[in-house]
Coordinates of C-alpha atoms and ligand atoms in Angstrom, one line a residue:
X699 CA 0.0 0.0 0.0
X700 CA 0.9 3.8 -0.6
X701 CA 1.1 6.3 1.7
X702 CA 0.4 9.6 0.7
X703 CA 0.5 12.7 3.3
X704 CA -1.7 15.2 2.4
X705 CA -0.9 18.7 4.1
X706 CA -4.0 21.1 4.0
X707 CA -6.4 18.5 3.7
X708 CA -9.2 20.6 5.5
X709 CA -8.9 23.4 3.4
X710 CA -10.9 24.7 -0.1
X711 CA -8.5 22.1 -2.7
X712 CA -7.3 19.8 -0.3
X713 CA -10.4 19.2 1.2
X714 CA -11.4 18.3 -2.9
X715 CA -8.3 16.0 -3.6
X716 CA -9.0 13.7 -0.2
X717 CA -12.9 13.8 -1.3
X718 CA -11.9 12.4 -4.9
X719 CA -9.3 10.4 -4.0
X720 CA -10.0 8.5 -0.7
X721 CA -12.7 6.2 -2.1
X722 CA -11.2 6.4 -5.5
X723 CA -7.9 4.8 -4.4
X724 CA -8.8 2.2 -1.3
X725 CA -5.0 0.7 -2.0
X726 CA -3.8 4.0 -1.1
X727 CA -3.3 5.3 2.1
X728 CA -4.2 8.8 2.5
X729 CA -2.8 10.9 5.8
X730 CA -4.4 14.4 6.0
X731 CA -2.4 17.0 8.0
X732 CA -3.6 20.3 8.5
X733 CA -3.2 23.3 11.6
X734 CA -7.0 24.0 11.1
X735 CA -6.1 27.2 10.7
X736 CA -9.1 29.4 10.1
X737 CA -9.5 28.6 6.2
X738 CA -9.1 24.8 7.7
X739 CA -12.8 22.8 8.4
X740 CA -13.0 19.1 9.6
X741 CA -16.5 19.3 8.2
X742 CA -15.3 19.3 4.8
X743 CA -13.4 16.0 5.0
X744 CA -16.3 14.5 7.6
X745 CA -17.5 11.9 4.9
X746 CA -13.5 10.1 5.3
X747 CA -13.3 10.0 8.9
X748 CA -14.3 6.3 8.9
X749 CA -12.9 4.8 6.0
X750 CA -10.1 2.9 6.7
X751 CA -7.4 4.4 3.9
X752 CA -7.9 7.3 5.7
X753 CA -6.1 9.3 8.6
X754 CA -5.7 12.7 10.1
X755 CA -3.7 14.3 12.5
X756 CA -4.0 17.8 13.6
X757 CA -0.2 19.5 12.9
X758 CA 1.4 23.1 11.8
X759 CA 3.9 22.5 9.4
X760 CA 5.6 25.2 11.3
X761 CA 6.3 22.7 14.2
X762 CA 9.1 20.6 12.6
X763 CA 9.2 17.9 15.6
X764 CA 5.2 17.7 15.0
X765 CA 6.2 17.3 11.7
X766 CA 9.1 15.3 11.9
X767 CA 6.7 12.6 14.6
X768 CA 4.1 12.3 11.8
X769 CA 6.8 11.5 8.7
X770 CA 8.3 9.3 11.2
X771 CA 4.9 7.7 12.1
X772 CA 3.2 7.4 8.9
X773 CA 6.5 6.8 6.3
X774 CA 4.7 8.0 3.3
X775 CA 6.5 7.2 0.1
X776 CA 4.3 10.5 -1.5
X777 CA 4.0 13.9 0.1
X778 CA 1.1 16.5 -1.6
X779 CA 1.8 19.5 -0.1
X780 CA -1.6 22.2 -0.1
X781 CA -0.9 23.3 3.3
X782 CA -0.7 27.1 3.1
X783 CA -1.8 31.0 4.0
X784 CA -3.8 31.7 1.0
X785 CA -5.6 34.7 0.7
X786 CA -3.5 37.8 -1.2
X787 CA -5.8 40.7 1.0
X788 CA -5.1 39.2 4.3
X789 CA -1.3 38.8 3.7
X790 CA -1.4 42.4 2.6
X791 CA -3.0 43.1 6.2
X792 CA -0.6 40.9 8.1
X793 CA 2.6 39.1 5.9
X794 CA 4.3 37.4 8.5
X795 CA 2.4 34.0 9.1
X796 CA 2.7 33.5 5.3
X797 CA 6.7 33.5 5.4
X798 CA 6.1 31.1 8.4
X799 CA 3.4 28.9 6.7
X800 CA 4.2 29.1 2.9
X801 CA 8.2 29.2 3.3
X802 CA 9.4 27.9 7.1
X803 CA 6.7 25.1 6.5
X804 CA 7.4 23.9 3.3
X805 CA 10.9 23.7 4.3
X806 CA 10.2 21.6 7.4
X807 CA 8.1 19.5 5.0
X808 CA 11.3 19.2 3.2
X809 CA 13.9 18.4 5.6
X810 CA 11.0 15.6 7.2
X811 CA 11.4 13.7 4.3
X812 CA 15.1 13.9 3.7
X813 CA 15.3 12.8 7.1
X814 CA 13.3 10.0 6.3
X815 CA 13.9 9.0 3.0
X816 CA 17.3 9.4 3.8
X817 CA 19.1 9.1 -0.1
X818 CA 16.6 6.3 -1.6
X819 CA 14.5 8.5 -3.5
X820 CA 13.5 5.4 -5.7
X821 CA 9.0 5.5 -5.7
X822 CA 8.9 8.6 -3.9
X823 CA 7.4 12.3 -4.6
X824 CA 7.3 15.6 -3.0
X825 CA 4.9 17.4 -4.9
X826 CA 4.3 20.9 -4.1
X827 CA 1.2 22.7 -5.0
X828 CA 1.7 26.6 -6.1
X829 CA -0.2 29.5 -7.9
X830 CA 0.3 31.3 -11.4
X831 CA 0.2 34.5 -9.3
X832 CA 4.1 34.0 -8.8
X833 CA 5.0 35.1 -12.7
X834 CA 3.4 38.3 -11.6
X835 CA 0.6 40.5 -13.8
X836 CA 0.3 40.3 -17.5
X837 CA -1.0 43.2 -19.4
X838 CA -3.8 42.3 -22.4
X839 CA -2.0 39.6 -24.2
X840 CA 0.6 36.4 -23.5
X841 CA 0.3 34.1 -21.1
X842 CA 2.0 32.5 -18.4
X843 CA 4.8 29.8 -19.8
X844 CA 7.1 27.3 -17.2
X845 CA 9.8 29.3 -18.4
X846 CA 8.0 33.1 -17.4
X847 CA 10.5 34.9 -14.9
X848 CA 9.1 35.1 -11.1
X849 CA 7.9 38.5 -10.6
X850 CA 5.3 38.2 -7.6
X851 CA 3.4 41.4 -6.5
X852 CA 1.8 40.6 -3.3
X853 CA 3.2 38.8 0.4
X854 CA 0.8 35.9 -0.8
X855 CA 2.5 35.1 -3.9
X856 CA 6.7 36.4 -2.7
X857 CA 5.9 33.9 -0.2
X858 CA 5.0 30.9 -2.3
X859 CA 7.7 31.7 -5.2
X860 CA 10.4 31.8 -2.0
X861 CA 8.5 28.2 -1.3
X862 CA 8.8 27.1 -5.3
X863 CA 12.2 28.0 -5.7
X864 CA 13.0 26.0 -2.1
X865 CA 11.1 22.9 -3.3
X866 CA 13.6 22.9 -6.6
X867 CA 16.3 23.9 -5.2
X868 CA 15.8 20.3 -3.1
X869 CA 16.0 18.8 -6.5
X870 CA 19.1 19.8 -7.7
X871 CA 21.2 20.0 -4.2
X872 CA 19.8 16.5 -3.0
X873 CA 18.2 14.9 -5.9
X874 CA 14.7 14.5 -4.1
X875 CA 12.4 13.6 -6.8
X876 CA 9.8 16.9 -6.4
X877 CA 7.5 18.2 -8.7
X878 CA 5.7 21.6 -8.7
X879 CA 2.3 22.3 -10.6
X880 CA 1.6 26.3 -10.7
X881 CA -2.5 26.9 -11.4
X882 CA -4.5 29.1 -12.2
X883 CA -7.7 30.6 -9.8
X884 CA -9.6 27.4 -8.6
X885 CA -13.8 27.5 -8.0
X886 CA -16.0 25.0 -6.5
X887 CA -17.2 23.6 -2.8
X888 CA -16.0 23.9 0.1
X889 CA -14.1 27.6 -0.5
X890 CA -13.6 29.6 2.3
X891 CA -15.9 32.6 1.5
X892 CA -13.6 35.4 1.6
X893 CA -12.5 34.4 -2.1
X894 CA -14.2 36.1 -4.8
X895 CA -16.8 33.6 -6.2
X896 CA -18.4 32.0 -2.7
X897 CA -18.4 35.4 -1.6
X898 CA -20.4 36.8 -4.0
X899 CA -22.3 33.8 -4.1
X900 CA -23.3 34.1 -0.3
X901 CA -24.2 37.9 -0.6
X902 CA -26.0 37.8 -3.2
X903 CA -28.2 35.1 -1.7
X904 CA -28.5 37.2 1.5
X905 CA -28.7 40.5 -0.5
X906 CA -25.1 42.2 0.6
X907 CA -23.1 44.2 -1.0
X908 CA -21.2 42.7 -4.0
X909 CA -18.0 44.3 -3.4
X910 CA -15.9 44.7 -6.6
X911 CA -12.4 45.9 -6.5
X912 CA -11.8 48.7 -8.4
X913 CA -13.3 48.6 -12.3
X914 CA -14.1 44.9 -12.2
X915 CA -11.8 44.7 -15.6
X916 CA -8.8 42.4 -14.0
X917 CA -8.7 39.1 -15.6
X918 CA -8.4 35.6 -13.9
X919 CA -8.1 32.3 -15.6
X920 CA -11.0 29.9 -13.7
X921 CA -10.6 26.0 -13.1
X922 CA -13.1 23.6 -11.8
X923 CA -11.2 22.2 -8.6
X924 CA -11.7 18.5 -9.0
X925 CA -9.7 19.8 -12.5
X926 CA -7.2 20.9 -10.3
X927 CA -7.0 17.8 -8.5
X928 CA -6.9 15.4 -11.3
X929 CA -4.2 17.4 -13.0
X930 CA -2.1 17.4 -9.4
X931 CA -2.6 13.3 -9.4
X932 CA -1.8 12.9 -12.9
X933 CA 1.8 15.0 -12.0
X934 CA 2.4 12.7 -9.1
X935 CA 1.8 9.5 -11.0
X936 CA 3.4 10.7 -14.3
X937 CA 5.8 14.0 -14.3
X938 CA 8.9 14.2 -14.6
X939 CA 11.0 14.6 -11.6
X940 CA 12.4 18.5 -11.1
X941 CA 10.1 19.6 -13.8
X942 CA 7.1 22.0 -13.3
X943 CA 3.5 22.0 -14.7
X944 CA 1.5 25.3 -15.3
X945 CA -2.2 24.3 -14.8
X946 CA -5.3 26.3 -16.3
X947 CA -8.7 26.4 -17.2
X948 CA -8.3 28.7 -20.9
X949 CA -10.9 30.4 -19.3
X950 CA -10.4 34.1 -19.3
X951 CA -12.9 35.8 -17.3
X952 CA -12.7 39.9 -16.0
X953 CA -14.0 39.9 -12.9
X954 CA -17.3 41.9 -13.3
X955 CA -18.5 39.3 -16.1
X956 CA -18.2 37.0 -13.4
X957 CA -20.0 38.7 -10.7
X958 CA -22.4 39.2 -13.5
X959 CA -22.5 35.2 -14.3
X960 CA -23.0 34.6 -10.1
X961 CA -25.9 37.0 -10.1
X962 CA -28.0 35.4 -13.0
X963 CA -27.2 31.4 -12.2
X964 CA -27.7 32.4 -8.4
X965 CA -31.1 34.4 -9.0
X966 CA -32.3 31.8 -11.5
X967 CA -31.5 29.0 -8.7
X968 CA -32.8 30.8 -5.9
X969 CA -35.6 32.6 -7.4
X970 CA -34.7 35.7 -7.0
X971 CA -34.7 39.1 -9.2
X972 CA -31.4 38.7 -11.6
X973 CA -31.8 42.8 -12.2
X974 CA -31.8 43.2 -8.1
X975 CA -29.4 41.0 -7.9
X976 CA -26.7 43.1 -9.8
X977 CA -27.9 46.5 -8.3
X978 CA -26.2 44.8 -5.2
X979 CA -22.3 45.2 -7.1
X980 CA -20.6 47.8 -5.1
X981 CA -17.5 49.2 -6.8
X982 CA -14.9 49.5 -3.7
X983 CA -11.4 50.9 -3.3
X984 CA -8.9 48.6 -5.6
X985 CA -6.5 46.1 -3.7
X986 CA -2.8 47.8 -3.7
X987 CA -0.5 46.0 -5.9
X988 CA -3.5 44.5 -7.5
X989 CA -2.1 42.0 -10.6
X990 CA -4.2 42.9 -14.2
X991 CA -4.6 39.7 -15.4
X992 CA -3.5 36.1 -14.7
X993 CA -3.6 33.5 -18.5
X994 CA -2.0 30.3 -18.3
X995 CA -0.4 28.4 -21.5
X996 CA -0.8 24.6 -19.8
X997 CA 0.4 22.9 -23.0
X998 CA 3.0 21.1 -21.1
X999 CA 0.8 19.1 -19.1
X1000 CA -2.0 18.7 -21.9
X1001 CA 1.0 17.2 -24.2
X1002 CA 2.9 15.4 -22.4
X1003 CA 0.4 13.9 -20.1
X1004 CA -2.6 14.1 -21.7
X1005 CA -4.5 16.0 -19.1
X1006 CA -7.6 18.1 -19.7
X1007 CA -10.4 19.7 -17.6
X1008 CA -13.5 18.3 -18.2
X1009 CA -15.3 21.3 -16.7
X1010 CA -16.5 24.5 -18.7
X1011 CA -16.7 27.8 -16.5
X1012 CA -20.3 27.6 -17.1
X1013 CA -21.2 23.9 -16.2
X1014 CA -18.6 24.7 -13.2
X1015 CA -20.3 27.6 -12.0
X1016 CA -23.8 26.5 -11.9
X1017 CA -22.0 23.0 -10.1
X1018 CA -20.9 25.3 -7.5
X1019 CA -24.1 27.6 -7.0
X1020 CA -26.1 24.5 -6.2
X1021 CA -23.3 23.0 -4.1
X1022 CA -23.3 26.5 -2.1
X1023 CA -27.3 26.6 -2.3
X1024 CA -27.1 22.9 -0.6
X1025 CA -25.0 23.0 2.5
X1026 CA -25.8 26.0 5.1
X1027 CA -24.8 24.0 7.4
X1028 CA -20.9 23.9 5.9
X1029 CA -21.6 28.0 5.5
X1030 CA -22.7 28.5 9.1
X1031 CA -19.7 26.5 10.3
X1032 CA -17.3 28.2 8.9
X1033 CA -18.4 31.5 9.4
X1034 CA -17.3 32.0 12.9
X1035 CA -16.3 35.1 14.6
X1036 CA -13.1 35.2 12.7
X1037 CA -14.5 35.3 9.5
X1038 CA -16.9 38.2 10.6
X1039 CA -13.7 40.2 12.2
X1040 CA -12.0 39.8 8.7
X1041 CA -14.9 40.7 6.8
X1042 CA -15.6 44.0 9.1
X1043 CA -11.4 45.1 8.8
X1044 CA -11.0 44.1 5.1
X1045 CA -14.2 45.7 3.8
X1046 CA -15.1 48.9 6.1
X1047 CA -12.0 50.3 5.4
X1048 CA -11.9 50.2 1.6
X1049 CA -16.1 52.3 1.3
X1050 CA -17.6 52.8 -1.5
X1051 CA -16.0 54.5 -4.9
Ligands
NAD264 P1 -7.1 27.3 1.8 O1 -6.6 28.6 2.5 O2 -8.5 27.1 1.6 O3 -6.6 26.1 2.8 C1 -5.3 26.0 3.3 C2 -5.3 24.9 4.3 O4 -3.9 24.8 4.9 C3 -6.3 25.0 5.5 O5 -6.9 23.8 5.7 C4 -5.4 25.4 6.7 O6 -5.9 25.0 7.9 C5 -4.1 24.7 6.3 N1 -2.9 25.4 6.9 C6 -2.6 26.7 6.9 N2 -1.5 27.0 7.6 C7 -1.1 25.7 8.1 C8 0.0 25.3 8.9 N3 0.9 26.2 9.4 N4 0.2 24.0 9.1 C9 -0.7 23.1 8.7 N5 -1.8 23.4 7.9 C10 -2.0 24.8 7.6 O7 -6.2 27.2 0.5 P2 -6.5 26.5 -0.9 O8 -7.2 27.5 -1.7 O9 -7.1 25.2 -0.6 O10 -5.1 26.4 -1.5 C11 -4.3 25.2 -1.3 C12 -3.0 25.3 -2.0 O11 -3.2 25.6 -3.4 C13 -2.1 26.5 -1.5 O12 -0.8 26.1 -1.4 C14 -2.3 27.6 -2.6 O13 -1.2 28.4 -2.7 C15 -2.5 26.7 -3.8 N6 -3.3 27.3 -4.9 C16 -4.6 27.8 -4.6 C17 -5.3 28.3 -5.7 C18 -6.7 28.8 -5.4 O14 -7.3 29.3 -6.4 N7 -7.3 28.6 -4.3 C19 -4.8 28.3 -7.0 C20 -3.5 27.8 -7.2 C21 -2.8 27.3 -6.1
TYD265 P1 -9.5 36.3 -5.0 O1 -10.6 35.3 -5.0 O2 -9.1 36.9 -3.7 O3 -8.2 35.5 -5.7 P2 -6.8 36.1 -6.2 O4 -6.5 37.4 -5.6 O5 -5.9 35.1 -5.6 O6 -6.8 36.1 -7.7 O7 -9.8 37.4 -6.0 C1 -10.1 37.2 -7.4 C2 -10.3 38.5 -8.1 O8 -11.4 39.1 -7.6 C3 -9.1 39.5 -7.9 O9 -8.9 40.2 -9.1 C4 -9.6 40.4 -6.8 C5 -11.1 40.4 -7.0 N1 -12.0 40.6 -5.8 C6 -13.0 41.6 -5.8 O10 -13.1 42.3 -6.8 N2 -13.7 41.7 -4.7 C7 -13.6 40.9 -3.6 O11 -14.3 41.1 -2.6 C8 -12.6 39.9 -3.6 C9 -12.4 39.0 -2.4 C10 -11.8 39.8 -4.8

């Protein structure tokens, strides 16, 4: 049997990958580890907790004996690394706990499994899970290659191109087999809703402000998350070792078209006035720094390993509206008084334009 450790299982795409891939894979063993931070819910993993090629153990990667005892524990042969701070506004409000997460962590990560694995790499992965956002803003045309230069804008994404360039460097100074898949803006259940779509998802439902930074007119590239997932199994089973994988969705969207898309499939689902609904969009004070537009060529791994998201933004979208529509209980859990404290600092400064 395989082990695989999992880090940032309980949140928005890890929570997704353990959800597809527990009962997909019963040969596998799967070992979740997460700090449940904030953006971490147990809830979102609940329908595992039973199945026996499933564990979890509550750990912060920034505790290297914690995370040392659990390597030591478990000996996975696999190591899929989500486990990070990952929202750009709140690391503009406060950097430092995504140094420690996204760069101390992933290094502790990193020096668990040398310590384990010693020098006999042979069946074993470290694959690290990073963001587009670290090649920095394009203006209206090209998109992001393996080969673009790092450029990151914000503390979010310095912090996880510090982590990329850690994870490769591991490659060529130790020769531990890592790969590194850089994606594009995921959607889907089980997102915290401080991120753009299950935000405006939940206020338009409860008739809120829809707060759009600045013009609306930045552009984002959208994939399904179980896209996301099957394109990060597909690099652990088949990538080459060092190499990196940009992942996308060819799905260029500004951001106002899709506050515009949320309003209609939510009103239509919900019954509610689609004219009301976008009388709710709120133009705000832009986010500093903010990055234009995000477009990712993923020809690499379409070519060489045949992967392809089977979800359309639309199909997606209305997939995730009806997943949101379905679980108030997830919404109500997650929305404790740490989500409200962020919503009130984040959004009462900014006011209206
Ligand atoms: P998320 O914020 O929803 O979840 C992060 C998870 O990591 C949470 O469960 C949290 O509890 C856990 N965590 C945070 N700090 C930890 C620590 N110190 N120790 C252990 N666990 C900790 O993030 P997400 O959207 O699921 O993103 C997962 C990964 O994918 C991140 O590395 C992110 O950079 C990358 N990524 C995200 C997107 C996206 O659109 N969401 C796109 C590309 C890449
Ligand atoms: P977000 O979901 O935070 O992802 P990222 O910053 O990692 O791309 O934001 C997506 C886009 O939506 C980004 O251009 C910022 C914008 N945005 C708003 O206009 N209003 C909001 O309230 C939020 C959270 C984001």
């Amino acid at each position: 049997m395989k082990t695989v450790l999992v880090t940032g299982g309980c949140g928005f795409i890890g929570a997704n990958f353990i959800n597809h891939f527990v009962p997909q894979m019963p040969d596998t063993h799967f070992v979740n580890i997460d700090k449940l931070t904030y953006a971490g819910n147990p809830l979102s993993v609940a329908q595992q907790q039973n199945e026996p090629n499933y564990s979890f153990e509550q750990v912060d990667i920034c505790d290297s004996d914690a995370v040392n005892r659990v390597f030591q524990k478990y000996a996975p042969d696999t190591v899929v690394h989500f486990a990070a701070e990952s929202h750009v506004d709140r690391s503009i409000h406060g950097p430092a706990d995504f140094v420690f997460t996204n760069v101390v962590g992933t290094l502790h990560l990193l020096e668990a499994a040398r310590a384990l694995w010693k020098n006999d790499f042979s069946d074993k992965k470290f694959h690290h899970v990073s963001t587009d956002e670290v090649y920095g803003s394009l203006g209206d045309e090209g998109k992001f290659m393996e080969s673009t230069p790092y450029d990151p804008s914000s503390p979010y994404s310095a912090s996880k191109a510090g982590s990329d360039h850690l994870v490769r460097a591991y490659h060529r100074t130790y020769g531990m087999p890592v790969t590194v898949t850089n994606c594009s803006n995921n959607y889907g259940p089980y997102q915290f809703p401080e991120k753009l779509i299950p935000l405006m998802i939940l206020n338009v439902l409860e008739r809120k402000p829809l707060p759009v930074y600045g013009k609306g007119e930045n552009v984002r590239d959208w994939l399904y998350v179980t896209d996301h997932c099957d394109a990060i199994m597909t690099v652990v089973a088949n990538g080459k070792t060092g190499e990196t994988y940009n992942v996308g969705g060819n799905c260029e969207r500004s951001n106002i078209h899709v506050v515009h898309t949320i309003c209609e499939i939510v009103s239509e689902l919900a019954k509610l006035n689609t004219e009301e609904s976008k009388s709710l969009i709120t133009y705000v004070t832009d986010r500093p720094g903010h990055d234009f537009r995000y477009a990712i060529d993923a020809t690499k791994i379409q070519s060489e390993l045949g992967w392809q998201p089977k979800e359309t933004f639309e199909t997606g979208m209305r997939k995730t509206v009806e997943w949101y529509l379905g679980h108030p209980e997830w919404i109500t859990d997650v929305r404790s008084g740490k989500y409200r404290e962020w919503i009130d600092q984040n959004y009462a400064a900014r006011g209206e334009k």
